[in-house]
Amino acid sequence: MADPTDDCGVASLTYEDTFSGSGGCTGSSGILRTYTAVDGCGNTSTFVQELLYVDVDAPEFVFVPADLTIGCDDGDIPLESATAEDACGEATVTVELDIVGGPCPAPYQIVRVFTATDACGNSATATQTISIGEAPQGCPEDLDGDGFVGVSDVLLALGEFGCADNCTVDLDGDGATSVSDVLALLSSFGESCL
């Protein structure tokens, strides 16, 4: 606050504020404060002080979609939007995509970079990574209908690949058809089945 002086005595000081500008951005709004000093003889002097609002804080994200992992056969990729807010006004959110690898059936990633920007140009970023790959294979089916998956189901599955009854398939290359060959076949159905 100003401190007036007067050669002939004590001066009183008052001020009046006038709000200016449209608000919301650095330097675009503030207060015009007009000080008026009055001495004992009624002489006056004025001084105007301009106080500008400064917005240096970036918007904050309220919601960012979580990272996601899906298979190539899962259909449409859900693309939710991020939202942000700003203490001095509205925030605009844009998104850029970076696709690495792919396309299906090869695995790939979509990296979505969200940028929230306020009216003053302050910005913040957040990312969502969507990993897309081959859908994991399910467990083998109960092909023979006996209520559980066993060697007979494996043999039926081999038949679908052109192997007739009593054929031998050496999947692990050790020269014999054995349990390790059955395990090699089952492993192609996913680890949760072993």
PDB file of N, CA and C in Angstrom, residues 16-23 28-33:
ATOM      1  N   GLU A  16      -9.657   3.072  -4.623  1.00  0.00           N
ATOM      2  CA  GLU A  16     -10.845   2.487  -5.237  1.00  0.00           C
ATOM      3  C   GLU A  16     -10.380   1.514  -6.316  1.00  0.00           C
ATOM      4  N   ASP A  17     -10.987   0.310  -6.320  1.00  0.00           N
ATOM      5  CA  ASP A  17     -10.620  -0.723  -7.296  1.00  0.00           C
ATOM      6  C   ASP A  17     -11.627  -0.785  -8.429  1.00  0.00           C
ATOM      7  N   THR A  18     -11.109  -0.921  -9.635  1.00  0.00           N
ATOM      8  CA  THR A  18     -11.929  -1.146 -10.818  1.00  0.00           C
ATOM      9  C   THR A  18     -11.409  -2.408 -11.493  1.00  0.00           C
ATOM     10  N   PHE A  19     -12.292  -3.390 -11.698  1.00  0.00           N
ATOM     11  CA  PHE A  19     -11.877  -4.633 -12.344  1.00  0.00           C
ATOM     12  C   PHE A  19     -11.809  -4.418 -13.842  1.00  0.00           C
ATOM     13  N   SER A  20     -10.768  -4.963 -14.456  1.00  0.00           N
ATOM     14  CA  SER A  20     -10.569  -4.746 -15.889  1.00  0.00           C
ATOM     15  C   SER A  20     -10.343  -6.070 -16.609  1.00  0.00           C
ATOM     16  N   GLY A  21     -10.589  -6.059 -17.909  1.00  0.00           N
ATOM     17  CA  GLY A  21     -10.298  -7.218 -18.742  1.00  0.00           C
ATOM     18  C   GLY A  21     -11.375  -8.276 -18.692  1.00  0.00           C
ATOM     19  N   SER A  22     -11.135  -9.308 -19.513  1.00  0.00           N
ATOM     20  CA  SER A  22     -12.124 -10.378 -19.651  1.00  0.00           C
ATOM     21  C   SER A  22     -11.883 -11.537 -18.701  1.00  0.00           C
ATOM     22  N   GLY A  23     -10.718 -11.593 -18.116  1.00  0.00           N
ATOM     23  CA  GLY A  23     -10.422 -12.679 -17.185  1.00  0.00           C
ATOM     24  C   GLY A  23      -9.935 -13.925 -17.878  1.00  0.00           C
ATOM     25  N   SER A  28      -4.501 -10.478 -19.131  1.00  0.00           N
ATOM     26  CA  SER A  28      -5.711 -10.025 -19.818  1.00  0.00           C
ATOM     27  C   SER A  28      -6.740  -9.455 -18.862  1.00  0.00           C
ATOM     28  N   SER A  29      -6.530  -9.593 -17.587  1.00  0.00           N
ATOM     29  CA  SER A  29      -7.473  -9.028 -16.627  1.00  0.00           C
ATOM     30  C   SER A  29      -6.745  -8.724 -15.330  1.00  0.00           C
ATOM     31  N   GLY A  30      -7.386  -7.910 -14.534  1.00  0.00           N
ATOM     32  CA  GLY A  30      -6.784  -7.548 -13.264  1.00  0.00           C
ATOM     33  C   GLY A  30      -7.589  -6.469 -12.574  1.00  0.00           C
ATOM     34  N   ILE A  31      -6.876  -5.664 -11.811  1.00  0.00           N
ATOM     35  CA  ILE A  31      -7.503  -4.590 -11.044  1.00  0.00           C
ATOM     36  C   ILE A  31      -6.739  -3.300 -11.325  1.00  0.00           C
ATOM     37  N   LEU A  32      -7.487  -2.221 -11.596  1.00  0.00           N
ATOM     38  CA  LEU A  32      -6.902  -0.882 -11.618  1.00  0.00           C
ATOM     39  C   LEU A  32      -7.228  -0.268 -10.262  1.00  0.00           C
ATOM     40  N   ARG A  33      -6.198  -0.039  -9.470  1.00  0.00           N
ATOM     41  CA  ARG A  33      -6.391   0.513  -8.119  1.00  0.00           C
ATOM     42  C   ARG A  33      -5.956   1.977  -8.144  1.00  0.00           C
TER      43      ARG A  33
END
